[in-house]
PDB file of C-alpha atoms and ligand atoms in Angstrom:
ATOM      1  CA  MET B1279      23.047  -8.958  -0.124  1.00 60.00           C
ATOM      2  CA  GLY B1280      20.530  -8.712   2.694  1.00 56.00           C
ATOM      3  CA  ALA B1281      21.652  -5.283   3.876  1.00 70.00           C
ATOM      4  CA  THR B1282      21.089  -3.557   0.557  1.00 90.00           C
ATOM      5  CA  CYS B1283      18.550  -5.578  -1.428  1.00 97.00           C
ATOM      6  CA  ILE B1284      15.070  -4.134  -0.989  1.00 98.00           C
ATOM      7  CA  PHE B1285      13.315  -7.506  -1.356  1.00 98.00           C
ATOM      8  CA  CYS B1286      15.751  -9.157   1.095  1.00 98.00           C
ATOM      9  CA  ARG B1287      14.852  -6.374   3.518  1.00 97.00           C
ATOM     10  CA  ILE B1288      11.122  -7.013   2.993  1.00 98.00           C
ATOM     11  CA  ILE B1289      11.718 -10.748   3.569  1.00 98.00           C
ATOM     12  CA  ALA B1290      13.660  -9.910   6.750  1.00 97.00           C
ATOM     13  CA  GLY B1291      10.722  -7.787   7.961  1.00 96.00           C
ATOM     14  CA  GLU B1292      12.769  -4.585   7.887  1.00 96.00           C
ATOM     15  CA  ILE B1293      10.438  -2.994   5.326  1.00 96.00           C
ATOM     16  CA  PRO B1294       6.684  -3.550   5.613  1.00 98.00           C
ATOM     17  CA  SER B1295       4.741  -5.228   2.825  1.00 98.00           C
ATOM     18  CA  GLN B1296       1.231  -6.491   2.200  1.00 98.00           C
ATOM     19  CA  GLU B1297       1.859 -10.228   2.220  1.00 98.00           C
ATOM     20  CA  VAL B1298      -0.748 -12.335   0.458  1.00 98.00           C
ATOM     21  CA  ALA B1299       0.753 -15.837   0.640  1.00 98.00           C
ATOM     22  CA  ARG B1300       3.835 -17.730   1.695  1.00 98.00           C
ATOM     23  CA  GLY B1301       5.177 -21.171   0.882  1.00 98.00           C
ATOM     24  CA  GLU B1302       8.276 -23.333   0.747  1.00 97.00           C
ATOM     25  CA  GLY B1303      11.067 -20.986  -0.356  1.00 98.00           C
ATOM     26  CA  TRP B1304       8.911 -18.070  -1.516  1.00 98.00           C
ATOM     27  CA  VAL B1305       6.688 -15.229  -0.330  1.00 98.00           C
ATOM     28  CA  ALA B1306       4.094 -13.181  -2.242  1.00 98.00           C
ATOM     29  CA  PHE B1307       3.258  -9.546  -1.500  1.00 98.00           C
ATOM     30  CA  ARG B1308       1.452  -6.709  -3.257  1.00 98.00           C
ATOM     31  CA  ASP B1309       3.438  -4.400  -5.506  1.00 98.00           C
ATOM     32  CA  VAL B1310       3.842  -0.967  -3.923  1.00 98.00           C
ATOM     33  CA  HIS B1311       3.082   0.688  -7.292  1.00 98.00           C
ATOM     34  CA  PRO B1312       0.348  -1.543  -8.702  1.00 98.00           C
ATOM     35  CA  GLN B1313      -0.011  -1.538 -12.497  1.00 98.00           C
ATOM     36  CA  ALA B1314      -3.347  -3.361 -12.358  1.00 98.00           C
ATOM     37  CA  PRO B1315      -6.090  -4.014  -9.761  1.00 98.00           C
ATOM     38  CA  THR B1316      -4.233  -7.219  -8.877  1.00 98.00           C
ATOM     39  CA  HIS B1317      -0.460  -6.787  -8.901  1.00 99.00           C
ATOM     40  CA  VAL B1318       1.357  -9.294  -6.722  1.00 99.00           C
ATOM     41  CA  LEU B1319       5.047 -10.202  -6.678  1.00 99.00           C
ATOM     42  CA  VAL B1320       6.124 -13.774  -5.945  1.00 99.00           C
ATOM     43  CA  VAL B1321       9.658 -13.652  -4.583  1.00 98.00           C
ATOM     44  CA  PRO B1322      12.127 -16.370  -3.561  1.00 98.00           C
ATOM     45  CA  LEU B1323      13.284 -16.107   0.063  1.00 98.00           C
ATOM     46  CA  ARG B1324      16.846 -16.772  -1.077  1.00 98.00           C
ATOM     47  CA  HIS B1325      18.550 -13.903  -2.886  1.00 98.00           C
ATOM     48  CA  ILE B1326      18.719 -14.784  -6.589  1.00 98.00           C
ATOM     49  CA  ALA B1327      19.441 -11.728  -8.729  1.00 98.00           C
ATOM     50  CA  SER B1328      17.483 -12.641 -11.868  1.00 98.00           C
ATOM     51  CA  LEU B1329      16.384 -15.426 -14.205  1.00 98.00           C
ATOM     52  CA  ALA B1330      19.945 -15.311 -15.575  1.00 98.00           C
ATOM     53  CA  ASP B1331      21.168 -16.535 -12.186  1.00 98.00           C
ATOM     54  CA  LEU B1332      18.736 -19.441 -11.812  1.00 97.00           C
ATOM     55  CA  ALA B1333      20.435 -22.833 -11.657  1.00 97.00           C
ATOM     56  CA  SER B1334      18.905 -26.017 -13.008  1.00 97.00           C
ATOM     57  CA  THR B1335      18.595 -27.099  -9.371  1.00 98.00           C
ATOM     58  CA  ASP B1336      16.216 -24.140  -8.890  1.00 98.00           C
ATOM     59  CA  ALA B1337      13.660 -25.614 -11.301  1.00 98.00           C
ATOM     60  CA  GLY B1338      11.495 -26.783  -8.404  1.00 98.00           C
ATOM     61  CA  LEU B1339      11.530 -23.329  -6.848  1.00 98.00           C
ATOM     62  CA  ALA B1340      10.642 -21.666 -10.156  1.00 98.00           C
ATOM     63  CA  GLY B1341       7.774 -24.124 -10.631  1.00 98.00           C
ATOM     64  CA  SER B1342       6.526 -23.477  -7.107  1.00 98.00           C
ATOM     65  CA  MET B1343       6.542 -19.733  -7.794  1.00 98.00           C
ATOM     66  CA  ILE B1344       4.446 -20.221 -10.941  1.00 98.00           C
ATOM     67  CA  MET B1345       1.973 -22.490  -9.127  1.00 98.00           C
ATOM     68  CA  ALA B1346       1.809 -19.937  -6.287  1.00 98.00           C
ATOM     69  CA  ALA B1347       0.959 -17.149  -8.742  1.00 98.00           C
ATOM     70  CA  ILE B1348      -1.815 -19.268 -10.275  1.00 98.00           C
ATOM     71  CA  ALA B1349      -3.223 -20.052  -6.818  1.00 98.00           C
ATOM     72  CA  ILE B1350      -3.174 -16.341  -5.952  1.00 98.00           C
ATOM     73  CA  ALA B1351      -4.938 -15.543  -9.250  1.00 98.00           C
ATOM     74  CA  ARG B1352      -7.638 -18.018  -8.193  1.00 98.00           C
ATOM     75  CA  ALA B1353      -7.864 -16.440  -4.720  1.00 98.00           C
ATOM     76  CA  GLU B1354      -8.116 -12.965  -6.280  1.00 98.00           C
ATOM     77  CA  GLY B1355     -10.996 -14.137  -8.474  1.00 98.00           C
ATOM     78  CA  ILE B1356      -9.222 -13.517 -11.798  1.00 98.00           C
ATOM     79  CA  LEU B1357      -8.361 -17.079 -12.813  1.00 98.00           C
ATOM     80  CA  ALA B1358     -11.253 -17.499 -15.252  1.00 98.00           C
ATOM     81  CA  GLU B1359     -11.163 -14.034 -16.830  1.00 98.00           C
ATOM     82  CA  GLY B1360      -7.413 -14.153 -17.450  1.00 98.00           C
ATOM     83  CA  PHE B1361      -4.254 -12.610 -16.093  1.00 98.00           C
ATOM     84  CA  ARG B1362      -0.566 -12.295 -16.875  1.00 98.00           C
ATOM     85  CA  LEU B1363       2.660 -13.589 -15.308  1.00 98.00           C
ATOM     86  CA  VAL B1364       5.809 -11.586 -16.079  1.00 98.00           C
ATOM     87  CA  TRP B1365       9.475 -12.136 -15.280  1.00 98.00           C
ATOM     88  CA  ASN B1366      11.502  -9.061 -16.226  1.00 98.00           C
ATOM     89  CA  CYS B1367      15.181  -9.951 -16.597  1.00 98.00           C
ATOM     90  CA  GLY B1368      18.066  -7.520 -16.763  1.00 98.00           C
ATOM     91  CA  GLU B1369      18.269  -4.031 -18.172  1.00 98.00           C
ATOM     92  CA  ARG B1370      16.657  -4.685 -21.545  1.00 98.00           C
ATOM     93  CA  GLY B1371      13.986  -6.749 -19.856  1.00 98.00           C
ATOM     94  CA  GLY B1372      13.013  -3.795 -17.690  1.00 98.00           C
ATOM     95  CA  GLN B1373      14.080  -5.328 -14.371  1.00 98.00           C
ATOM     96  CA  THR B1374      14.495  -2.637 -11.719  1.00 98.00           C
ATOM     97  CA  VAL B1375      14.853  -4.720  -8.530  1.00 98.00           C
ATOM     98  CA  PRO B1376      17.787  -7.178  -8.741  1.00 98.00           C
ATOM     99  CA  HIS B1377      16.092  -9.906  -6.697  1.00 98.00           C
ATOM    100  CA  LEU B1378      14.134 -12.439  -8.758  1.00 98.00           C
ATOM    101  CA  HIS B1379      10.372 -11.884  -8.778  1.00 98.00           C
ATOM    102  CA  LEU B1380       7.360 -13.054 -10.731  1.00 99.00           C
ATOM    103  CA  HIS B1381       4.676 -10.432 -11.402  1.00 99.00           C
ATOM    104  CA  LEU B1382       1.016 -11.480 -11.286  1.00 99.00           C
ATOM    105  CA  LEU B1383      -1.061  -8.837 -13.076  1.00 98.00           C
ATOM    106  CA  GLY B1384      -4.800  -8.879 -13.609  1.00 98.00           C
ATOM    107  CA  GLY B1385      -8.180  -7.359 -12.952  1.00 98.00           C
ATOM    108  CA  ARG B1386      -8.197  -5.243 -16.122  1.00 98.00           C
ATOM    109  CA  GLN B1387      -7.726  -5.736 -19.865  1.00 98.00           C
ATOM    110  CA  LEU B1388      -3.977  -5.938 -20.482  1.00 98.00           C
ATOM    111  CA  GLY B1389      -2.411  -4.739 -23.727  1.00 97.00           C
ATOM    112  CA  TRP B1390       0.151  -6.289 -26.032  1.00 97.00           C
ATOM    113  CA  PRO B1391       2.931  -5.758 -26.991  1.00 96.00           C
ATOM    114  CA  PRO B1392       4.462  -4.593 -23.728  1.00 94.00           C
ATOM    115  CA  GLY B1393       6.331  -1.272 -23.728  1.00 88.00           C
TER     116      GLY B1393
HETATM  117  P1  5GP H2860      10.767  -5.049 -11.964  1.00 86.24           P
HETATM  118  O1  5GP H2860      10.677  -3.720 -12.652  1.00 86.24           O
HETATM  119  O2  5GP H2860      12.139  -5.257 -11.365  1.00 86.24           O
HETATM  120  O3  5GP H2860      10.321  -6.200 -12.796  1.00 86.24           O
HETATM  121  O4  5GP H2860       9.719  -4.991 -10.782  1.00 86.24           O
HETATM  122  C1  5GP H2860      10.026  -4.494  -9.520  1.00 86.24           C
HETATM  123  C2  5GP H2860       8.704  -4.159  -8.851  1.00 86.24           C
HETATM  124  O5  5GP H2860       8.945  -3.989  -7.474  1.00 86.24           O
HETATM  125  C3  5GP H2860       8.063  -2.873  -9.366  1.00 86.24           C
HETATM  126  O6  5GP H2860       6.784  -3.175  -9.902  1.00 86.24           O
HETATM  127  C4  5GP H2860       7.992  -1.997  -8.133  1.00 86.24           C
HETATM  128  O7  5GP H2860       6.807  -1.238  -8.068  1.00 86.24           O
HETATM  129  C5  5GP H2860       8.093  -2.992  -6.994  1.00 86.24           C
HETATM  130  N1  5GP H2860       8.693  -2.474  -5.795  1.00 86.24           N
HETATM  131  C6  5GP H2860       9.816  -1.710  -5.703  1.00 86.24           C
HETATM  132  N2  5GP H2860      10.087  -1.426  -4.426  1.00 86.24           N
HETATM  133  C7  5GP H2860       9.111  -2.022  -3.682  1.00 86.24           C
HETATM  134  C8  5GP H2860       8.837  -2.068  -2.278  1.00 86.24           C
HETATM  135  O8  5GP H2860       9.556  -1.511  -1.449  1.00 86.24           O
HETATM  136  N3  5GP H2860       7.743  -2.777  -1.885  1.00 86.24           N
HETATM  137  C9  5GP H2860       6.921  -3.405  -2.785  1.00 86.24           C
HETATM  138  N4  5GP H2860       5.865  -4.072  -2.300  1.00 86.24           N
HETATM  139  N5  5GP H2860       7.144  -3.378  -4.120  1.00 86.24           N
HETATM  140  C10 5GP H2860       8.226  -2.692  -4.555  1.00 86.24           C
HETATM  141 ZN1   ZN H2861      17.610  -9.869  -2.300  1.00 86.24          ZN
END
């Protein structure tokens, strides 16, 4: 998948990104089209297409990605005021990049329901 997947190419260093943090099995970088003042994507280093492809053995990885997003929210100064974590999954879920990613959005008032 590495040759064609845009996030695999970012992970391989073939496409530049603004990295904000890195940990065991994941990397976090800023979204190229930010939807909020803070818009960071937490991405597993291993190619996993979506939440639908997560195995029960990936529970630790998924938990690490959530804890990473919370730590980044703290570092961005938006922990206390509030923020949002989003996993889009599949076509109806609005997923456009078929490599699992967790959105961290914050720094402005977010609306509900989502579009
Ligand atoms: P999705 O719609 O799949 O949940 O989110 C994919 C996100 O990846 C979008 O917010 C989009 O702006 C972002 N994105 C797409 N291509 C690139 C890229 O080349 N670099 C970065 N940093 N973000 C990207
Ligand atoms: Zn990939």
